[in-house]
């Protein structure tokens, strides 16, 4: 596309803070948000991407190029293709809550993605204000299992604003993507962490020209302490597409740790003799529930 003569051709730097289908919201180095079109050759930009862009008319721009990504999370889309969800993250915050339900298979899937992509995981248990005696026991059990694997779990209540200071510290200076089932409290936590959320949302709305910026797409917000969080609606499933039957075990820290002791170095830890992982399940040194979820995900890969 040939630029019109009145367009200033200076390339500027910025970061994509929201993806609105055809348009992108880009934040420039001064913190202004600019409504940008995509240059025609631009393929699949994602929230979090660093870009170069040019100014077109007053207040608007066009994104020219996506700069090299440090990391990229994609989700499966039609015809076996993938679509980028967020770029340049260094942390995935998996949010769990007793309401709607605690989905540990989903948690493990996110943790596998973190292990493979070398993105730091953080587990946040929200809605602690709703815990009763039975759910407290369930929570204590899972806390023990995941902490013993080296995962950090922070307990918060976005409603009562408890535990949030610890969370703030862990988010400082990182780019974090909040994930979890719909309804676990991703947006409520985002709200609680951002004293100026209304202002940030308003800026985005004005820039997008949509009147109201609804979180129908992922949105990157700036934390007052430094760092960014990306809130996205609903559950984001990242494909396990690049993971094979043989490599799945590497996504489970306890399996990865024991696998070298299995008799066969291509052991899948299912029916093979002298399998250190199955022995570990037998003698309770690894969690049977986690192992069963390994088998379940393995079945998912197989079909
Ligand atoms: N009791 C209680 N309710 C909470 C807490 N945090 C969030 N909620 C409620 O849970 C519901 C869902 O919260 P959201 O923040 O919209 O959840 P979400 O994860 O952003 O959901 P999606 O955007 O659909 O993916 C809302 O009614 C919140 O008020 C909490 O700490 N305690
Ligand atoms: Mg939400
Ligand atoms: Zn084995």
mmCIF file with all atom_site columns, C-alpha atoms in Angstrom, residues 25 31 35 37 44 54 63 65 68 82 111 130 147 155 161 186 204 209 214 226 243-244 261-262 278 287 290 293 302:
data_model
loop_
_atom_site.group_PDB
_atom_site.id
_atom_site.type_symbol
_atom_site.label_atom_id
_atom_site.label_alt_id
_atom_site.label_comp_id
_atom_site.label_asym_id
_atom_site.label_entity_id
_atom_site.label_seq_id
_atom_site.pdbx_PDB_ins_code
_atom_site.Cartn_x
_atom_site.Cartn_y
_atom_site.Cartn_z
_atom_site.occupancy
_atom_site.B_iso_or_equiv
_atom_site.pdbx_formal_charge
_atom_site.auth_seq_id
_atom_site.auth_comp_id
_atom_site.auth_asym_id
_atom_site.auth_atom_id
_atom_site.pdbx_PDB_model_num
ATOM 1  C CA . UNK A 1 25  ? -4.583  -0.252  19.838 1.00 0.00 ? 25  UNK A CA 1
ATOM 2  C CA . UNK A 1 31  ? 2.043   6.272   27.054 1.00 0.00 ? 31  UNK A CA 1
ATOM 3  C CA . UNK A 1 35  ? -5.850  3.526   17.026 1.00 0.00 ? 35  UNK A CA 1
ATOM 4  C CA . UNK A 1 37  ? -4.769  -0.126  11.135 1.00 0.00 ? 37  UNK A CA 1
ATOM 5  C CA . UNK A 1 44  ? -1.368  -12.223 13.060 1.00 0.00 ? 44  UNK A CA 1
ATOM 6  C CA . UNK A 1 54  ? 3.649   5.299   11.385 1.00 0.00 ? 54  UNK A CA 1
ATOM 7  C CA . UNK A 1 63  ? 1.286   -0.777  12.242 1.00 0.00 ? 63  UNK A CA 1
ATOM 8  C CA . UNK A 1 65  ? 6.047   -4.380  11.479 1.00 0.00 ? 65  UNK A CA 1
ATOM 9  C CA . UNK A 1 68  ? 10.972  -10.104 17.166 1.00 0.00 ? 68  UNK A CA 1
ATOM 10 C CA . UNK A 1 82  ? -3.058  -21.620 15.337 1.00 0.00 ? 82  UNK A CA 1
ATOM 11 C CA . UNK A 1 111 ? 1.470   -25.775 33.549 1.00 0.00 ? 111 UNK A CA 1
ATOM 12 C CA . UNK A 1 130 ? -16.085 -18.782 49.807 1.00 0.00 ? 130 UNK A CA 1
ATOM 13 C CA . UNK A 1 147 ? 4.050   -26.710 46.218 1.00 0.00 ? 147 UNK A CA 1
ATOM 14 C CA . UNK A 1 155 ? -4.377  -17.363 48.013 1.00 0.00 ? 155 UNK A CA 1
ATOM 15 C CA . UNK A 1 161 ? -9.017  -7.642  48.746 1.00 0.00 ? 161 UNK A CA 1
ATOM 16 C CA . UNK A 1 186 ? -9.646  -12.732 36.133 1.00 0.00 ? 186 UNK A CA 1
ATOM 17 C CA . UNK A 1 204 ? -8.791  2.509   25.344 1.00 0.00 ? 204 UNK A CA 1
ATOM 18 C CA . UNK A 1 209 ? -13.670 4.722   18.915 1.00 0.00 ? 209 UNK A CA 1
ATOM 19 C CA . UNK A 1 214 ? -15.508 -4.313  26.379 1.00 0.00 ? 214 UNK A CA 1
ATOM 20 C CA . UNK A 1 226 ? 5.612   -1.496  36.905 1.00 0.00 ? 226 UNK A CA 1
ATOM 21 C CA . UNK A 1 243 ? 3.615   -31.917 22.187 1.00 0.00 ? 243 UNK A CA 1
ATOM 22 C CA . UNK A 1 244 ? 3.966   -35.589 21.333 1.00 0.00 ? 244 UNK A CA 1
ATOM 23 C CA . UNK A 1 261 ? 15.344  -44.175 35.903 1.00 0.00 ? 261 UNK A CA 1
ATOM 24 C CA . UNK A 1 262 ? 12.843  -46.098 33.759 1.00 0.00 ? 262 UNK A CA 1
ATOM 25 C CA . UNK A 1 278 ? 4.614   -46.139 37.937 1.00 0.00 ? 278 UNK A CA 1
ATOM 26 C CA . UNK A 1 287 ? 0.567   -37.956 43.145 1.00 0.00 ? 287 UNK A CA 1
ATOM 27 C CA . UNK A 1 290 ? -1.549  -36.038 38.639 1.00 0.00 ? 290 UNK A CA 1
ATOM 28 C CA . UNK A 1 293 ? -4.309  -36.617 34.467 1.00 0.00 ? 293 UNK A CA 1
ATOM 29 C CA . UNK A 1 302 ? -3.522  -39.779 20.736 1.00 0.00 ? 302 UNK A CA 1
#
